[in-house]
XYZ file of N, CA, C and O in Angstrom:
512
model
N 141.054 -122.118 71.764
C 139.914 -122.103 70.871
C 140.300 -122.775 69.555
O 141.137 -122.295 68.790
N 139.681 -123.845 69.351
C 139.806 -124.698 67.876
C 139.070 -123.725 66.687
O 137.918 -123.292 66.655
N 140.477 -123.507 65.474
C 139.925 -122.806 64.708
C 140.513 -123.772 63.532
O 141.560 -124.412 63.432
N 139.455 -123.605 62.745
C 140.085 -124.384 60.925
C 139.953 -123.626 60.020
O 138.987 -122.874 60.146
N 140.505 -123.514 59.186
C 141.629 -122.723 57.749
C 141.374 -123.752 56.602
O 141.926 -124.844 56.734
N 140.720 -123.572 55.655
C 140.400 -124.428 54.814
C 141.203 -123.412 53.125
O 140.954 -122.382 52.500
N 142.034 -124.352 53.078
C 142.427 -124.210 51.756
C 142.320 -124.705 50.189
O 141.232 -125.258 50.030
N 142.904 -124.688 49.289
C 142.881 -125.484 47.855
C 142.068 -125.414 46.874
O 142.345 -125.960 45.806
N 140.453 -124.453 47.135
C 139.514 -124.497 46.313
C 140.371 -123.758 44.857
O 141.593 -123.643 44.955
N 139.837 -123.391 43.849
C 139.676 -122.660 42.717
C 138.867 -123.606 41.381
O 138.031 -124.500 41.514
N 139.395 -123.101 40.237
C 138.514 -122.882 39.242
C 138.950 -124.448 38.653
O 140.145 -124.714 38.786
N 138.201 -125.364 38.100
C 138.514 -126.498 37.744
C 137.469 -127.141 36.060
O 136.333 -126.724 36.284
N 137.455 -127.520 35.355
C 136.870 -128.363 34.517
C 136.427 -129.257 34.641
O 136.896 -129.910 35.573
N 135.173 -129.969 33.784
C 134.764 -131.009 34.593
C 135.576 -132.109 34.311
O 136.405 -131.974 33.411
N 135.494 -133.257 34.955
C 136.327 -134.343 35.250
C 137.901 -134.174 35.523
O 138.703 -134.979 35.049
N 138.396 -132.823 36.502
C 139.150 -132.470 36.375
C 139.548 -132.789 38.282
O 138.643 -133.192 39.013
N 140.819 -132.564 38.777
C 140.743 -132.606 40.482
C 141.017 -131.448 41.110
O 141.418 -130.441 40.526
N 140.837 -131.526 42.181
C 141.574 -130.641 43.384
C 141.517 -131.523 44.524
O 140.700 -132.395 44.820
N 142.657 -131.072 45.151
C 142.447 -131.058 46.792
C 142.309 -130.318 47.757
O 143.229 -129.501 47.804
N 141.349 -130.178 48.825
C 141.480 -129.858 49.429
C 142.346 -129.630 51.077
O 142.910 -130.682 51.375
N 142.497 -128.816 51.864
C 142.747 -129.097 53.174
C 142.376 -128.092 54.122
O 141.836 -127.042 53.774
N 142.581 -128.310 55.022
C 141.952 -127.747 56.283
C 142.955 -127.737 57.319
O 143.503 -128.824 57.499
N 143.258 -126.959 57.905
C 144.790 -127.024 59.358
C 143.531 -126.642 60.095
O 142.729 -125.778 59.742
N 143.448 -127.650 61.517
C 142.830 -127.751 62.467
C 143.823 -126.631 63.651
O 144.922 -126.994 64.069
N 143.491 -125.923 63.858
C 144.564 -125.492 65.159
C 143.775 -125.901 66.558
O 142.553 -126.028 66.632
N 144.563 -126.054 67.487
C 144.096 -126.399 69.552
C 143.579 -127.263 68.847
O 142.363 -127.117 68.969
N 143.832 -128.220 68.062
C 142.677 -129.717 67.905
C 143.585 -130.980 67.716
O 143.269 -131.907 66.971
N 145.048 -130.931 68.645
C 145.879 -131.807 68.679
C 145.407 -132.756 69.715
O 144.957 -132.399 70.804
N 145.575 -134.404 69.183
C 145.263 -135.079 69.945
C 143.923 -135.565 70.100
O 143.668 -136.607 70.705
N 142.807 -134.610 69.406
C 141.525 -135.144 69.885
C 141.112 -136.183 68.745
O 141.574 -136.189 67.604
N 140.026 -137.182 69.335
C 139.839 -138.243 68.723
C 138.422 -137.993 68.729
O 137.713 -138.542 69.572
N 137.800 -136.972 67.599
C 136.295 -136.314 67.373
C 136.137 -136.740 65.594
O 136.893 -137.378 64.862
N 135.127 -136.229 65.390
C 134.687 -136.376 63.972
C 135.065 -134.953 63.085
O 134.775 -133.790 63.366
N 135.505 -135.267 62.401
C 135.846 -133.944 61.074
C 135.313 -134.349 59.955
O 135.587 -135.492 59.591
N 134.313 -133.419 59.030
C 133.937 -133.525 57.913
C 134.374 -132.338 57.042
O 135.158 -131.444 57.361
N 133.623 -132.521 55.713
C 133.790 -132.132 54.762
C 132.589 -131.540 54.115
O 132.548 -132.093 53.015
N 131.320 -130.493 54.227
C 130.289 -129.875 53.878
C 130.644 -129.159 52.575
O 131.748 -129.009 52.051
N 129.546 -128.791 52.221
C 129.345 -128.137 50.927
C 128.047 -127.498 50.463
O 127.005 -128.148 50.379
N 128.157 -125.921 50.097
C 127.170 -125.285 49.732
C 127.174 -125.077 48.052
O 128.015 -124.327 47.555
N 126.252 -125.736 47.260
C 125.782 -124.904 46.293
C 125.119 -123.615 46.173
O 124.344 -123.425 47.110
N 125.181 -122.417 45.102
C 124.173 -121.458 44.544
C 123.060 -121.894 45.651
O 123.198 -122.968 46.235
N 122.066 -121.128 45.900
C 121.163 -121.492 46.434
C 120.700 -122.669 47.048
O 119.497 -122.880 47.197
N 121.671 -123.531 47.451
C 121.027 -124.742 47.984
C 121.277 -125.067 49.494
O 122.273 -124.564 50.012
N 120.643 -125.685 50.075
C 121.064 -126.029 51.329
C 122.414 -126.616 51.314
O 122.755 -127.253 50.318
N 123.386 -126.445 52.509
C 124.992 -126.962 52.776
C 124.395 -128.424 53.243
O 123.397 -128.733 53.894
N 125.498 -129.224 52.593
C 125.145 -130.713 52.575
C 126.387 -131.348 52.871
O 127.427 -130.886 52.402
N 126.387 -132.502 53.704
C 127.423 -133.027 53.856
C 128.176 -134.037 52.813
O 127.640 -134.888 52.103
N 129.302 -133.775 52.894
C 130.386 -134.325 51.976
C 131.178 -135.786 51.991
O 131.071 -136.692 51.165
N 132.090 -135.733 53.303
C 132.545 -136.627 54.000
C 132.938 -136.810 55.326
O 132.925 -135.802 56.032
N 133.266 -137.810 55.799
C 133.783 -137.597 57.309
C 134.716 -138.260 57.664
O 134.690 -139.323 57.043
N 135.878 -138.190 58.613
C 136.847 -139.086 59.166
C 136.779 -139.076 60.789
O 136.630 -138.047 61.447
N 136.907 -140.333 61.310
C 137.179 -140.407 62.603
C 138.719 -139.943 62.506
O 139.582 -140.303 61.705
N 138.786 -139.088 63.508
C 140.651 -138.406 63.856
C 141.086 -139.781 64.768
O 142.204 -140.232 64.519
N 140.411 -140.357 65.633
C 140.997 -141.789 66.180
C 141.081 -142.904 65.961
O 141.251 -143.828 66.757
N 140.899 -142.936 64.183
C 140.579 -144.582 63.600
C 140.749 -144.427 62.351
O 141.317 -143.548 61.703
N 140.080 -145.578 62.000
C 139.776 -145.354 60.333
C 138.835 -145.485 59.602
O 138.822 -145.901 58.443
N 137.464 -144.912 60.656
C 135.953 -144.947 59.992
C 136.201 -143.791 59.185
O 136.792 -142.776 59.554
N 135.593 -144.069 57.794
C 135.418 -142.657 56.744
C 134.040 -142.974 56.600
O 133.383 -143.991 56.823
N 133.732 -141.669 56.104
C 132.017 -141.815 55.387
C 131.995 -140.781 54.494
O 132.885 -139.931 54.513
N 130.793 -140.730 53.455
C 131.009 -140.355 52.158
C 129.469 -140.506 51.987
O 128.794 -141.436 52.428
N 129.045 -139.477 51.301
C 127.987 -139.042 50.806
C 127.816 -139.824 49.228
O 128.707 -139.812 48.379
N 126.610 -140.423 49.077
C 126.335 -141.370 48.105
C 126.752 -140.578 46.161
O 126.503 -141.160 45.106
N 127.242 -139.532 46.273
C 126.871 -138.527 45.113
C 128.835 -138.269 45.171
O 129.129 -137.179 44.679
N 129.435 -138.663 45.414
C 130.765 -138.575 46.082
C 131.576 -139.663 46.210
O 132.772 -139.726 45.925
N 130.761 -140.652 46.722
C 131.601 -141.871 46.885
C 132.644 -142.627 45.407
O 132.280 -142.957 44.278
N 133.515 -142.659 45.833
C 134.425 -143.196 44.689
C 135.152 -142.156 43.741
O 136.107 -142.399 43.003
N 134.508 -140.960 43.913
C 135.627 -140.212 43.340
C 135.881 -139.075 44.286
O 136.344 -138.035 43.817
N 135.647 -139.157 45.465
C 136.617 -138.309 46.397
C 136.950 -138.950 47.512
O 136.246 -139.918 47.797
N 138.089 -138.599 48.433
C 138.742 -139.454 49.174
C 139.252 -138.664 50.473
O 140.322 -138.061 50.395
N 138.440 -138.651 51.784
C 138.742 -137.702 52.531
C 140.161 -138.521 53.692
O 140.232 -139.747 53.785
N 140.897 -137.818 54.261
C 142.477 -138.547 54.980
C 142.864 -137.208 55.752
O 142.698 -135.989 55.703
N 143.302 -137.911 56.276
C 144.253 -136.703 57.432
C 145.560 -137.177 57.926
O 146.043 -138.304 57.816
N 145.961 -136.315 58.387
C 148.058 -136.178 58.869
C 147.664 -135.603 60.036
O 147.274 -134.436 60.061
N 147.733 -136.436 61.210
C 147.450 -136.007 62.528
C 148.773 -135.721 63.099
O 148.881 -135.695 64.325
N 149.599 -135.545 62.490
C 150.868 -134.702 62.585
C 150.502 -133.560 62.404
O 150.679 -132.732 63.298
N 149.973 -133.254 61.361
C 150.076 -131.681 60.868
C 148.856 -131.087 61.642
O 148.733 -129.885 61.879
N 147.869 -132.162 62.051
C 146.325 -131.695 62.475
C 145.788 -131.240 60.816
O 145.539 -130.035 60.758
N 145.665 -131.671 60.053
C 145.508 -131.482 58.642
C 144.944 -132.560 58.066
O 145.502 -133.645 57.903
N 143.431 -132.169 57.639
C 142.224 -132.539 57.001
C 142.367 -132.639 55.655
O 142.554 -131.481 55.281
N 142.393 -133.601 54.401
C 142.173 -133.341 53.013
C 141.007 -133.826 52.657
O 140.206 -134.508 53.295
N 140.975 -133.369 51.456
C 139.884 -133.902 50.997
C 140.124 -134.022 49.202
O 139.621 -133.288 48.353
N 141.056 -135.195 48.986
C 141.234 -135.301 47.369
C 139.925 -135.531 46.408
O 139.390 -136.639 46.371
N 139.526 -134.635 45.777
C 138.493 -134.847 44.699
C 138.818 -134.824 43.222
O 139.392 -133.832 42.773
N 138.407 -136.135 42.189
C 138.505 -136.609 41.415
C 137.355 -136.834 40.399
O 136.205 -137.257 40.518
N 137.979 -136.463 39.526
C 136.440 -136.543 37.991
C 135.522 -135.321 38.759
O 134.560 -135.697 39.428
N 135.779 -134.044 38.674
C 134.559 -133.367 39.497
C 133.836 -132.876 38.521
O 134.299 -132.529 37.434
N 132.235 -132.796 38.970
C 131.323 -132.752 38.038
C 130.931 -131.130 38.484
O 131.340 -130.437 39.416
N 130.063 -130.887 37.507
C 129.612 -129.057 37.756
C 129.066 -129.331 39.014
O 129.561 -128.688 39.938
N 128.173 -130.120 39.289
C 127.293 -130.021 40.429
C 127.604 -130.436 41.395
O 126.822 -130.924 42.211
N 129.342 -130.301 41.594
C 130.235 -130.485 42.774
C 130.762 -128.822 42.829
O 131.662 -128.605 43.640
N 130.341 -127.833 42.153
C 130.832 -126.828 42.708
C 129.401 -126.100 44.363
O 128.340 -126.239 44.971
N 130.453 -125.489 44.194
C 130.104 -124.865 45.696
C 130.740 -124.344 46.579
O 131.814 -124.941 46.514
N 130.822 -123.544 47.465
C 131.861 -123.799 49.094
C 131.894 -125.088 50.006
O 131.066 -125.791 50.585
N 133.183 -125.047 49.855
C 133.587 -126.433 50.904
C 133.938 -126.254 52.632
O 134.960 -125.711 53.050
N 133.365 -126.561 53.092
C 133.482 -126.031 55.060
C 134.079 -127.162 55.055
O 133.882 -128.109 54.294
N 135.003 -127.047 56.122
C 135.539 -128.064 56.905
C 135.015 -127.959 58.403
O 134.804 -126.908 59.008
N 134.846 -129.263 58.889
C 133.688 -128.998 60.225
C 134.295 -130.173 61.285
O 134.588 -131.291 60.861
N 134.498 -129.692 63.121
C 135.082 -130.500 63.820
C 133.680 -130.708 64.918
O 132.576 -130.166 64.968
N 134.249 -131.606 65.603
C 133.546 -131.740 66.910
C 134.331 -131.954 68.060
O 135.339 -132.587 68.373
N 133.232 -130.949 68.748
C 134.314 -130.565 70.106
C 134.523 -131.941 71.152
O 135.490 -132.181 71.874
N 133.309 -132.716 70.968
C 133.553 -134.239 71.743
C 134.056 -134.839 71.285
O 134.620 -134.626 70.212
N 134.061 -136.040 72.036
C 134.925 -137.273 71.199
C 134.857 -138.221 70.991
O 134.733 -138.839 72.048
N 134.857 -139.126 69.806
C 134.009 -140.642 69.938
C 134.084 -139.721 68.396
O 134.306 -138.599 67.939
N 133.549 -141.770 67.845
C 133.616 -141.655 66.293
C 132.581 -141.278 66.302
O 131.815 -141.193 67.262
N 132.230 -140.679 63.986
C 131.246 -140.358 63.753
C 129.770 -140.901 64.023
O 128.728 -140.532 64.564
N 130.290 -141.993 63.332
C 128.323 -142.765 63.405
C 128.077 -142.217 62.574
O 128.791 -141.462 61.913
N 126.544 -142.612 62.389
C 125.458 -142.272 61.570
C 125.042 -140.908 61.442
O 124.421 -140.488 60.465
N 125.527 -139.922 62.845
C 125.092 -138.942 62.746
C 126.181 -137.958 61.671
O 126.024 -136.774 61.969
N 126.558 -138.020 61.255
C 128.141 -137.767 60.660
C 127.947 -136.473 59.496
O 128.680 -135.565 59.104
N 126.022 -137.093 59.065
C 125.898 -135.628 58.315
C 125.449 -134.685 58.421
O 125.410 -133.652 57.753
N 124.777 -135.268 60.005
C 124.344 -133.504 60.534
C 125.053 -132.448 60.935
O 125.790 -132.408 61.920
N 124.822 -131.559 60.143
C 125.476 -130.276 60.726
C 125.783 -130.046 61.939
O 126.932 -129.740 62.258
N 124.714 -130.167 62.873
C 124.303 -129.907 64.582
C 125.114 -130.828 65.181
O 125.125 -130.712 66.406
N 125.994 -131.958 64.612
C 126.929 -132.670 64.934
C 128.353 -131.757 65.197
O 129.069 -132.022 66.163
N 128.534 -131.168 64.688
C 130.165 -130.513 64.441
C 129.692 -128.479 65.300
O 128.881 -127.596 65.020
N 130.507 -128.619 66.085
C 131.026 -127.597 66.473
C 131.994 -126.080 66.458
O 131.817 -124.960 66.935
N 133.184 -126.789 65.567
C 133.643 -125.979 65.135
C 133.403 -125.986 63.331
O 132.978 -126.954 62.701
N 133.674 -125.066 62.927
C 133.220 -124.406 61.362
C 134.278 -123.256 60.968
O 134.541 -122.202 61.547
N 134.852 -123.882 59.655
C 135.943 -123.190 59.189
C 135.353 -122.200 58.093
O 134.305 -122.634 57.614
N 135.735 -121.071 57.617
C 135.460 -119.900 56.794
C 134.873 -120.432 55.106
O 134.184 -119.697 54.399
N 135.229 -121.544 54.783
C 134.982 -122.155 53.856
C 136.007 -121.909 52.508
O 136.675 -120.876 52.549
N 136.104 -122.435 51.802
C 136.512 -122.424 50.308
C 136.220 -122.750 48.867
O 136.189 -123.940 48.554
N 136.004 -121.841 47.967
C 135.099 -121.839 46.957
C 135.999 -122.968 46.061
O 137.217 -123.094 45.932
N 134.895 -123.705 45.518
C 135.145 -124.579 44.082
C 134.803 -124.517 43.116
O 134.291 -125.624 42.950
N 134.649 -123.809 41.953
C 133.917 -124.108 40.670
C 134.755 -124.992 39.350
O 135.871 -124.918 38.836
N 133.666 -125.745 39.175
C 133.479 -126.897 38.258
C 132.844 -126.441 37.406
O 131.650 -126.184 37.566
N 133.712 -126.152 35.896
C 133.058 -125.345 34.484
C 132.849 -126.830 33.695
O 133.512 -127.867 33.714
N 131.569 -126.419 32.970
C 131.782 -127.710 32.023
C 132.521 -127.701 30.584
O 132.632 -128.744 29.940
């Protein structure tokens, strides 16, 4: 059973970083899509970023792009997600999210209903 462990959140300033990560466990070898979601206060969970585990398609949410940088160590089975200059309205919980098939993301990359497995999440807050 593929389970993910998402670590690194805490308390940050704005224009300040963190990184994140995620240890994928039973998810050695597969060549599926892993992202990067995120819940604000009351808002719908929205997608973040994504990496193909068998290539080097990334994708990135237009509100994100350029100051965060999602990579993985398919050694470790280990997901990051470096974020840079973070603004308040980058806090939230961060999920890390797999798919049990295999084949790159695509377009579909920010639907939720895409990813299968779902890690416990990890909180971020961004003070101004």
């Amino acid at each position: 059973q593929v389970q993910l462990q998402e670590s690194g959140g805490g308390s940050v300033q704005a224009g300040g970083s963190l990184t994140l990560a995620c240890v994928a466990s039973e998810y050695t070898n597969r060549k599926g899509c892993m992202g990067w979601f995120r819940q604000g206060a009351g808002q719908a969970r929205e997608a973040v970023a994504a990496a193909y585990s068998g290539g080097d398609s990334r994708y990135y949410s237009t509100s994100v792009k350029g100051r965060f940088t999602i990579s993985q160590d398919n050694a470790d089975n280990t997901l990051y997600l470096q974020m840079n200059d973070l603004k308040v309205d980058d806090s939230g919980v961060y999920y890390c999210a797999a798919t049990q098939g295999e084949g790159n993301c695509g377009t579909a990359w920010w639907y939720d209903w895409l990813y299968n497995y779902w890690g416990q999440g990890t909180q971020v807050i961004v003070s101004s």
